[in-house]
PDB file of C-alpha atoms and ligand atoms in Angstrom:
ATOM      1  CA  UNK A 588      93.719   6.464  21.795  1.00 43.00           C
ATOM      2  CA  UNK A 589      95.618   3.602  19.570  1.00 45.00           C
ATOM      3  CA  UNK A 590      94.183   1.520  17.469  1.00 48.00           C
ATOM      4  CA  UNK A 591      94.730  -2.277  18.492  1.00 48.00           C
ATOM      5  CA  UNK A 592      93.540  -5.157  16.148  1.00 50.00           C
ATOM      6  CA  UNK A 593      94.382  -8.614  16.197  1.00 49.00           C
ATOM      7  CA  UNK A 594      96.871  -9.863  14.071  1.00 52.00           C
ATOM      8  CA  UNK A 595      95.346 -12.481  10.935  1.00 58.00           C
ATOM      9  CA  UNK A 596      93.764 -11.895   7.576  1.00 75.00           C
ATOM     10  CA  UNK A 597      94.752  -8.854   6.053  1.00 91.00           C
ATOM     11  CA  UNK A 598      93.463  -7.162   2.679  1.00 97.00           C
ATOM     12  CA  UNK A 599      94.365  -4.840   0.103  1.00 98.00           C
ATOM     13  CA  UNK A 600      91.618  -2.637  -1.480  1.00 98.00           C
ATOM     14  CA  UNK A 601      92.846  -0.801  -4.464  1.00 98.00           C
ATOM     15  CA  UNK A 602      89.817   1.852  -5.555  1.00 98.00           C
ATOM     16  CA  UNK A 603      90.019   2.862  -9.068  1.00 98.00           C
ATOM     17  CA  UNK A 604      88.073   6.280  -9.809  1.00 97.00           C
ATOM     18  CA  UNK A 605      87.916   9.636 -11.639  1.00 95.00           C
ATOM     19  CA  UNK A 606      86.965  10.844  -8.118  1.00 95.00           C
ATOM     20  CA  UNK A 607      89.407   9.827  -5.632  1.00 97.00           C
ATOM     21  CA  UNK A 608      88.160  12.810  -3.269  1.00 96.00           C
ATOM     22  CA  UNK A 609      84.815  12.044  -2.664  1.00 95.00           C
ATOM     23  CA  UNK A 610      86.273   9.275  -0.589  1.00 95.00           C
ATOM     24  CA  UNK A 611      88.063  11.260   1.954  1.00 93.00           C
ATOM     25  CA  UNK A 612      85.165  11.340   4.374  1.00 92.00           C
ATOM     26  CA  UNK A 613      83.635   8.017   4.462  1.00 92.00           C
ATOM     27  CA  UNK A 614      87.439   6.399   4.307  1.00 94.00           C
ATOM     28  CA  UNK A 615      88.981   8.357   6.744  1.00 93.00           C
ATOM     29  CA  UNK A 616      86.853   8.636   9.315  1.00 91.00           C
ATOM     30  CA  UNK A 617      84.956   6.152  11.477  1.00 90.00           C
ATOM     31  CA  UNK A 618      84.945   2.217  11.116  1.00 93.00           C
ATOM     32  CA  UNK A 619      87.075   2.264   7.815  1.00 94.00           C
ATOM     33  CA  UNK A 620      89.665   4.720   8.703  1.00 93.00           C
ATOM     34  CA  UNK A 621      89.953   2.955  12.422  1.00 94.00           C
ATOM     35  CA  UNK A 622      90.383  -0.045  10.126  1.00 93.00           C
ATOM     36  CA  UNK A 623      92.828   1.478   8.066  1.00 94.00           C
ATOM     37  CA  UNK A 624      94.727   3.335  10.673  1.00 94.00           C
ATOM     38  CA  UNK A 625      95.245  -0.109  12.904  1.00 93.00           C
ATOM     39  CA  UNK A 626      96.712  -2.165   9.657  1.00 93.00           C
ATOM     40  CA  UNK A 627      93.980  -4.699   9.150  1.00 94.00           C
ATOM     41  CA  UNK A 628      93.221  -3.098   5.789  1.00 97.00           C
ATOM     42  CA  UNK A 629      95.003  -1.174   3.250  1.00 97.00           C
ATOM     43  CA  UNK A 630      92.928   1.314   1.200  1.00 97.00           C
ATOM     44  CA  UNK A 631      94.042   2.821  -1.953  1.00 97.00           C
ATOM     45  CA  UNK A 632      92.632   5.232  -4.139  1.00 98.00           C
ATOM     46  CA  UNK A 633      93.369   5.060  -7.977  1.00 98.00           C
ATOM     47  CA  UNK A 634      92.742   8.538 -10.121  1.00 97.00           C
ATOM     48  CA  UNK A 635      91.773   6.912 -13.834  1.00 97.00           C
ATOM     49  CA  UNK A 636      93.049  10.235 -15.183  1.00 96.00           C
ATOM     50  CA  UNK A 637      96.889   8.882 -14.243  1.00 97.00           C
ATOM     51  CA  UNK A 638      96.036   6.347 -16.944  1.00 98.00           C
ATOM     52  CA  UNK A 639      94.888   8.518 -19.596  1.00 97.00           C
ATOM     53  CA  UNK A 640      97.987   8.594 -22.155  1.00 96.00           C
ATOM     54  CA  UNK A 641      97.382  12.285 -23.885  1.00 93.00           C
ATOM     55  CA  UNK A 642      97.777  15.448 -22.521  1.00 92.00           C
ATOM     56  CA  UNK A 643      93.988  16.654 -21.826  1.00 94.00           C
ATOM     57  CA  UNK A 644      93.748  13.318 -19.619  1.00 94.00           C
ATOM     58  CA  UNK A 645      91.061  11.531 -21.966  1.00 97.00           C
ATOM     59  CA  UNK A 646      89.726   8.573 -20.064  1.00 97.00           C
ATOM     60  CA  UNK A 647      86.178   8.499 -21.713  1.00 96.00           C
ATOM     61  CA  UNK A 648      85.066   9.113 -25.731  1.00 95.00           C
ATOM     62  CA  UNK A 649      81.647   8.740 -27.284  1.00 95.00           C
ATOM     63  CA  UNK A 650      80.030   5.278 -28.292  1.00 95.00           C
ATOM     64  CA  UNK A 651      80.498   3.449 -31.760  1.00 97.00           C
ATOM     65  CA  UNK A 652      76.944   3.937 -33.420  1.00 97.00           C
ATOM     66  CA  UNK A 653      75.890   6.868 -31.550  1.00 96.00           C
ATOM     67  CA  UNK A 654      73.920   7.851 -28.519  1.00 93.00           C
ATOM     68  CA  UNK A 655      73.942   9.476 -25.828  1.00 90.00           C
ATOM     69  CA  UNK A 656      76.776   9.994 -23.077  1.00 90.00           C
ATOM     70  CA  UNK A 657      80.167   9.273 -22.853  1.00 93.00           C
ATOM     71  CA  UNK A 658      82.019   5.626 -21.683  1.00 95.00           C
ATOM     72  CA  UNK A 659      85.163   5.063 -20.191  1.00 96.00           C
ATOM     73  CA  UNK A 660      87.869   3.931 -22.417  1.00 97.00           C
ATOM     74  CA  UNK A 661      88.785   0.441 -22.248  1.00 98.00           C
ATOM     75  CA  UNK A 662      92.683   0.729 -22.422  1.00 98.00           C
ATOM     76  CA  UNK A 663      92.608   3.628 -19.442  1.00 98.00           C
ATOM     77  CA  UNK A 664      90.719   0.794 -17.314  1.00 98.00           C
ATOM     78  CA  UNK A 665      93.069  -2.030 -18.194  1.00 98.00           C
ATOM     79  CA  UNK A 666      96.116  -0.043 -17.516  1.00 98.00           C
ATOM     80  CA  UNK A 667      94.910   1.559 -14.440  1.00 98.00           C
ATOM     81  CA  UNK A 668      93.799  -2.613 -12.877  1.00 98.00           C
ATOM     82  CA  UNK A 669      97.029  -3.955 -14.858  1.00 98.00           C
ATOM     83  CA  UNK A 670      99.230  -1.582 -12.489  1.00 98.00           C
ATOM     84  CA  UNK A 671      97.954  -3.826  -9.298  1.00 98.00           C
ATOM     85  CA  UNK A 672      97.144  -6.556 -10.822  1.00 98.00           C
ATOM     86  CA  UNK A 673      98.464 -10.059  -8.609  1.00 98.00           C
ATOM     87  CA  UNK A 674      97.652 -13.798  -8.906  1.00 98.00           C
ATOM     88  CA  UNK A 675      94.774 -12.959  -6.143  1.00 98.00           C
ATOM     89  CA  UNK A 676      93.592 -10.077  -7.573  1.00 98.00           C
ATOM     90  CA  UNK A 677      89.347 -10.113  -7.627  1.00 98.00           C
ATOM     91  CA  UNK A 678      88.256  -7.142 -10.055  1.00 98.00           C
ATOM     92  CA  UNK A 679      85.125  -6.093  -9.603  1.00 98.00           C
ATOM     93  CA  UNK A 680      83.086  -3.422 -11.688  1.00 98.00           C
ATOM     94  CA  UNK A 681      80.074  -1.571  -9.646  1.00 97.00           C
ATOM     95  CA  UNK A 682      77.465  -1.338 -12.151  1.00 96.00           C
ATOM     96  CA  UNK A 683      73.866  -1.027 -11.902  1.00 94.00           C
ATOM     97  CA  UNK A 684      74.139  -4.306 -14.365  1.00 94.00           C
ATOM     98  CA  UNK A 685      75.813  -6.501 -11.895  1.00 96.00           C
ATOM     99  CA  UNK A 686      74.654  -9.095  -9.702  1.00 98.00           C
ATOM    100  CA  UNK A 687      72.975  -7.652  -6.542  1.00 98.00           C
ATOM    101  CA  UNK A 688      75.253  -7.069  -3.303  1.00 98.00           C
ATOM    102  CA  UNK A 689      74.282  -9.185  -0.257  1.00 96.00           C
ATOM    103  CA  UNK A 690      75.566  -9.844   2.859  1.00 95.00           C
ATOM    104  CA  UNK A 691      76.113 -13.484   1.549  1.00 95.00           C
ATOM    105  CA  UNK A 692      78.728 -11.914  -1.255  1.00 98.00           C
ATOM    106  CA  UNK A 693      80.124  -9.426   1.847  1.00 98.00           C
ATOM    107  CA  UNK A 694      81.227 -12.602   3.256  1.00 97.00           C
ATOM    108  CA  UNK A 695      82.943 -14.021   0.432  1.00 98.00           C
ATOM    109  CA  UNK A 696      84.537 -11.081  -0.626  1.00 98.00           C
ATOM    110  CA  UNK A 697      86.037 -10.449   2.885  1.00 97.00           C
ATOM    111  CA  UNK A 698      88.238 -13.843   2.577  1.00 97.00           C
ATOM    112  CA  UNK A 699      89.896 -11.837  -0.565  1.00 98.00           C
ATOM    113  CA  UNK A 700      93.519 -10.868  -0.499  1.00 97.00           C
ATOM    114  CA  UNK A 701      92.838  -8.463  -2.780  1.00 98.00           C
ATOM    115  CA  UNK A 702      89.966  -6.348  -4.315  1.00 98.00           C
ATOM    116  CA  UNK A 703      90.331  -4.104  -7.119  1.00 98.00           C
ATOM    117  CA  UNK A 704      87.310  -2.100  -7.729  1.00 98.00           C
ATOM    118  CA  UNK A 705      86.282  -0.348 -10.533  1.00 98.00           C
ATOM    119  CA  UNK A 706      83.948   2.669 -10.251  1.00 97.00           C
ATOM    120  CA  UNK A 707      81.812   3.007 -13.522  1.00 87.00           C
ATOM    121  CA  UNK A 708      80.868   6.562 -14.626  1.00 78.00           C
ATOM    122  CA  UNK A 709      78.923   8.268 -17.117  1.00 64.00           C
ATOM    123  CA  UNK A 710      77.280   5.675 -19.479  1.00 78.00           C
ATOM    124  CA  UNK A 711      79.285   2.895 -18.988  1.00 91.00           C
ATOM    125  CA  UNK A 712      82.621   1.816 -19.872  1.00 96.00           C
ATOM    126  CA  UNK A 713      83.762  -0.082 -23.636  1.00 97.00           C
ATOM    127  CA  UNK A 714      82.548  -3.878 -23.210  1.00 97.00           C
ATOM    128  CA  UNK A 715      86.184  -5.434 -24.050  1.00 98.00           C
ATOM    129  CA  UNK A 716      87.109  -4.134 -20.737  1.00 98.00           C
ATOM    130  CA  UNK A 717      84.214  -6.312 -18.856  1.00 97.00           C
ATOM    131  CA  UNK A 718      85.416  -9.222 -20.775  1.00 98.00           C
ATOM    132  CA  UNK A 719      88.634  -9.420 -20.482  1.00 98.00           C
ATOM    133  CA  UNK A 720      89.198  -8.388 -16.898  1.00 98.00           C
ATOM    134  CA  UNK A 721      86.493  -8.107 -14.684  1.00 98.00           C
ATOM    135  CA  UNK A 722      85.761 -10.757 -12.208  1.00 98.00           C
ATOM    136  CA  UNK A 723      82.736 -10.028 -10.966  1.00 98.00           C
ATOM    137  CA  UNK A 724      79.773  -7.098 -11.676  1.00 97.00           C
ATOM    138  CA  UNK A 725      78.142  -5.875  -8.808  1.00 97.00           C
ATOM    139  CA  UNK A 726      75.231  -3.498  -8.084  1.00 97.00           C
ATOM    140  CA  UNK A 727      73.783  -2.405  -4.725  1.00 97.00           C
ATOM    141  CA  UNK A 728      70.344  -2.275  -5.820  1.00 97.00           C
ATOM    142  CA  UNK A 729      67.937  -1.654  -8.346  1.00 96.00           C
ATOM    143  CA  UNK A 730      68.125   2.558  -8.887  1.00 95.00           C
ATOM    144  CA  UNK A 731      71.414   4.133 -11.410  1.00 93.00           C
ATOM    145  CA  UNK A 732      73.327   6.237  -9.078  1.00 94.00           C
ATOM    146  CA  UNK A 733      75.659   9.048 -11.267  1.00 91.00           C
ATOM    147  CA  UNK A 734      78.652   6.524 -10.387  1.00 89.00           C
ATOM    148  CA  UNK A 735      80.010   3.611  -9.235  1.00 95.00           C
ATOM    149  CA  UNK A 736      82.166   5.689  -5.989  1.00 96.00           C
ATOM    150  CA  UNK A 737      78.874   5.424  -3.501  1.00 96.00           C
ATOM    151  CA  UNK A 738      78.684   2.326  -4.477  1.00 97.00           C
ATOM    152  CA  UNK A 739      81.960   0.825  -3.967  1.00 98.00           C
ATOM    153  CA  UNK A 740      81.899   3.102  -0.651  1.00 97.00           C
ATOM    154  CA  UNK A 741      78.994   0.900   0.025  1.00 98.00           C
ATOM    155  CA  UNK A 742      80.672  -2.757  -0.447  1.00 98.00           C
ATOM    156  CA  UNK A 743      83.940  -1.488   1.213  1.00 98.00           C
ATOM    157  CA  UNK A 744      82.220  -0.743   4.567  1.00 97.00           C
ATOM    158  CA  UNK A 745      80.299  -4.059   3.801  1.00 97.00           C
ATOM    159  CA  UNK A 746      83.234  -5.772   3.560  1.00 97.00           C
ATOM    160  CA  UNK A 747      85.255  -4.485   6.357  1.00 96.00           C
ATOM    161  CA  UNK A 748      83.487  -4.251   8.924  1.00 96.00           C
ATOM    162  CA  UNK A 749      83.460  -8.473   8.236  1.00 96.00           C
ATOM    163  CA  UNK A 750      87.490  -8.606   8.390  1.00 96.00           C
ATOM    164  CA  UNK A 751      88.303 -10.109  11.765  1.00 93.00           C
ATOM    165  CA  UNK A 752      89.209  -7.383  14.756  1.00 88.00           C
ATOM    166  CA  UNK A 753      87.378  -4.299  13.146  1.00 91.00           C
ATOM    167  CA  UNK A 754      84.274  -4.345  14.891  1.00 88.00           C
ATOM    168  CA  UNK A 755      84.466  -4.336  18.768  1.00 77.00           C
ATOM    169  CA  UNK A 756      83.848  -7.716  19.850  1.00 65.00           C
ATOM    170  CA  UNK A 757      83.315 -10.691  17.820  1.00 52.00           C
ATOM    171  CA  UNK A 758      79.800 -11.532  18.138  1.00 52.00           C
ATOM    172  CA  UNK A 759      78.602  -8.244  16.958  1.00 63.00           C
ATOM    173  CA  UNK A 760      78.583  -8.568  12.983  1.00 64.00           C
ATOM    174  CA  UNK A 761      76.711 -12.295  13.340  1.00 59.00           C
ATOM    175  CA  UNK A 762      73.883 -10.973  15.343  1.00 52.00           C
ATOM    176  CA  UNK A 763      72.515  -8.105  13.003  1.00 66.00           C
ATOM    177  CA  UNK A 764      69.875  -8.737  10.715  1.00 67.00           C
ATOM    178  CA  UNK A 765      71.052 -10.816   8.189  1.00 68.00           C
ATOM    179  CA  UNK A 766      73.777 -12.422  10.334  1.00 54.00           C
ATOM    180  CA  UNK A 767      73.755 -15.627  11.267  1.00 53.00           C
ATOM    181  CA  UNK A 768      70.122 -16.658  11.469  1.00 76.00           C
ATOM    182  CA  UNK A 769      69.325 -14.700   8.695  1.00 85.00           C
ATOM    183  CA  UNK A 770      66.441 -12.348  10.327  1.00 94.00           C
ATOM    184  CA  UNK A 771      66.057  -9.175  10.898  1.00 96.00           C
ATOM    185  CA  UNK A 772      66.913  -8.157  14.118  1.00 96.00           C
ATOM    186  CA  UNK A 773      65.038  -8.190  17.488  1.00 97.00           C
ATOM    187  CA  UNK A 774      63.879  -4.684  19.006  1.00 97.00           C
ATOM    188  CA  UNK A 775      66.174  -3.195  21.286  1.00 98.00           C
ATOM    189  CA  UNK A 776      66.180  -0.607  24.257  1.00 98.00           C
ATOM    190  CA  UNK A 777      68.658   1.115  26.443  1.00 98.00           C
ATOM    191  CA  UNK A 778      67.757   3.778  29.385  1.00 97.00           C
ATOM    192  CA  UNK A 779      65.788   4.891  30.281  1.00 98.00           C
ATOM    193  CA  UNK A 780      63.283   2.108  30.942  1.00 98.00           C
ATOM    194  CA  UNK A 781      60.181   4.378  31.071  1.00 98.00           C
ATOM    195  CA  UNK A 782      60.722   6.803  27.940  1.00 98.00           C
ATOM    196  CA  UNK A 783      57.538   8.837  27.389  1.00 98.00           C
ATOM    197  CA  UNK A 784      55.434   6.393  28.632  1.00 98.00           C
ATOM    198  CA  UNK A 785      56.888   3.845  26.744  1.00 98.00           C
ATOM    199  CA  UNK A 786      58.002   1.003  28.910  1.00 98.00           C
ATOM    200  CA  UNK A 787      61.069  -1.433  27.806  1.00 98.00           C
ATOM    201  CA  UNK A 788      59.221  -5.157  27.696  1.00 98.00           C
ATOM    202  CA  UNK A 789      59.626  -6.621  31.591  1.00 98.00           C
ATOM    203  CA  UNK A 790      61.353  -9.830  29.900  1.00 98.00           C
ATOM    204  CA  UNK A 791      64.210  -7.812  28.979  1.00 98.00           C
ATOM    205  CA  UNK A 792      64.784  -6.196  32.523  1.00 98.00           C
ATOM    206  CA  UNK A 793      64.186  -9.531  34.364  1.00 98.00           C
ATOM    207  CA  UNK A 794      67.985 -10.917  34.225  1.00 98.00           C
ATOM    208  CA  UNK A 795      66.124 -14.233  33.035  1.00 98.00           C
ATOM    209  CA  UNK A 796      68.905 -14.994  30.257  1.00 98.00           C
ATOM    210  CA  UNK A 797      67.103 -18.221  28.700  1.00 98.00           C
ATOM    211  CA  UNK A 798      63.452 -15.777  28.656  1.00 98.00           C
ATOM    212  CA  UNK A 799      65.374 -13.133  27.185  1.00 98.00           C
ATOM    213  CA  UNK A 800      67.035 -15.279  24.258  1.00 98.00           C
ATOM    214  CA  UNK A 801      63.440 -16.707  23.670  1.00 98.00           C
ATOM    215  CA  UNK A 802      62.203 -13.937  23.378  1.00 98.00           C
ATOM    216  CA  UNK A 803      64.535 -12.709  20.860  1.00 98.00           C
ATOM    217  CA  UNK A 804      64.394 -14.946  18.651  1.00 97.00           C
ATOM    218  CA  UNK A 805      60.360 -14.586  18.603  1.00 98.00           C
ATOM    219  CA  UNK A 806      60.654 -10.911  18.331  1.00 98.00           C
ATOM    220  CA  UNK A 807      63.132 -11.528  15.521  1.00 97.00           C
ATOM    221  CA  UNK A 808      60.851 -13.841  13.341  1.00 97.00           C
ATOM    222  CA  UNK A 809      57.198 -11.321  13.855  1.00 97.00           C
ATOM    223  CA  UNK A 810      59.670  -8.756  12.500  1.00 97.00           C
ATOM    224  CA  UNK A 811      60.813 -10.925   9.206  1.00 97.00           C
ATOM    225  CA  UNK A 812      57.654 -11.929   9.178  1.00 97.00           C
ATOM    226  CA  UNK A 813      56.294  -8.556   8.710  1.00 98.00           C
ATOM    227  CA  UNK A 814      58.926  -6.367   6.870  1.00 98.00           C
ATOM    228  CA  UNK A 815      60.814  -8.861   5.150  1.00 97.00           C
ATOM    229  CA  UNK A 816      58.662 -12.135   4.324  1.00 97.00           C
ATOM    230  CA  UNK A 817      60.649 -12.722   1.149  1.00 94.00           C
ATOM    231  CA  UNK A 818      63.451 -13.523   3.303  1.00 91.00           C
ATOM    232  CA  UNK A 819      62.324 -16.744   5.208  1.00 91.00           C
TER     233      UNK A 819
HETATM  234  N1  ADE B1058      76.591   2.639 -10.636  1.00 53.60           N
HETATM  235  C1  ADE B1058      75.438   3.296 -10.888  1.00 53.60           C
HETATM  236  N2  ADE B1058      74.408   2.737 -10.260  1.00 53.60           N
HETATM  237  C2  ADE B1058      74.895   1.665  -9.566  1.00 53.60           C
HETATM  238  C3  ADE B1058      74.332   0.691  -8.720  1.00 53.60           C
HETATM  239  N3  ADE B1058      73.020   0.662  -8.447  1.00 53.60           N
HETATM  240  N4  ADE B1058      75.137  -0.247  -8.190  1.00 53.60           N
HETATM  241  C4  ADE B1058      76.462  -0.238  -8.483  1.00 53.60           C
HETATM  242  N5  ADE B1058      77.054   0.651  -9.270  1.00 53.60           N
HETATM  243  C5  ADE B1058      76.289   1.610  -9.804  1.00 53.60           C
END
């Protein structure tokens, strides 16, 4: 089948890694690669090793004053974003120190041009690199993963799925939890309507469009209510 999007905002992601493999699945296949395949976004993946300047490839060395583990090198980085670097460029460093991801900062970052993400490994990387040219930190959540790939695999899906034409119809991204209304969302059921006993709600089967919404949204609330009271 082809892949038809509608023409309109279109982004570069440039992916900067010492693991530009580990990508193959989850940005091939699926919503990204669909993505990628029918032009509305062009992913690239950067090996940091290409920007190591000696022969063994160094891109990491041990910290000034001791301590454990290694951190990336601060002129590997620099070259490696400095290679792609444009007026629009946003680079952004996953890092379990960053600000925490949201759907709110999905949005934003899917009316970039440009993203240039950095994948932190090992310890860390050298701290003249975050000043000088990193835009923005970002961690999805509170736990250290071994790297920054899963997580930048993490705000890329984020982020396209938000870039207009990707998902199937339009209203599908604003109605999921934390769309729109910013709840969780509603229970839902497809057939069969008696599943083990279980019966869908008779609202739902009714055809009463108004009864349905209402109910919806009430259904939506008990459930923020419940899992997720932090949110309202
Ligand atoms: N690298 C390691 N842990 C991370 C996290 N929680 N978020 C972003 N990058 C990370």
């Amino acid at each position: 089948m082809q892949d038809h999007f509608c023409a309109g905002h279109f982004m570069r992601i440039d992916v900067a890694t010492l693991f530009p493999d580990a990508f193959q699945g989850p940005f091939d296949q699926s919503m990204i690669g669909r993505a990628r395949r029918g032009g509305v976004v062009e992913i690239n993946l950067i090996d940091l090793r290409d920007f190591a300047v000696d022969r063994r490839g160094t891109v990491d060395d041990s910290p000034f004053g001791g301590g454990a583990g290694m951190l990336l090198k601060a002129d590997v980085l620099c070259r490696a974003v400095e290679s792609r670097l444009q007026p629009e460029t946003q680079v952004l460093l996953l890092t379990p120190q960053g600000e925490r991801f949201s759907q709110p900062m999905a949005e934003e970052l899917s009316g970039s041009s440009h993203l240039f993400m950095v994948c932190g490994h090992y310890e860390g990387v050298d701290e003249r690199f975050r000043q000088t040219m990193v835009d923005r930190e970002i961690s999805i959540g509170d736990y250290v993963l071994t790297n920054g790939g899963l997580a930048a695999m993490v705000v890329c899906d984020a982020v396209v799925r938000l870039l207009p034409g990707v998902l199937g119809s339009d209203q599908s991204a604003g109605a999921d939890s934390f769309g729109r209304n910013n709840l969780l969302e509603y229970p839902q059921f497809t057939r069969p309507a008696s599943f083990r006993g279980m019966k869908v709600p008779q609202v739902l089967l009714s055809g009463d469009h108004q009864k349905i919404e209402q109910w919806r949204c009430r259904q939506a609330r008990i459930r923020t209510v419940g899992r997720r009271p932090d949110m309202l």
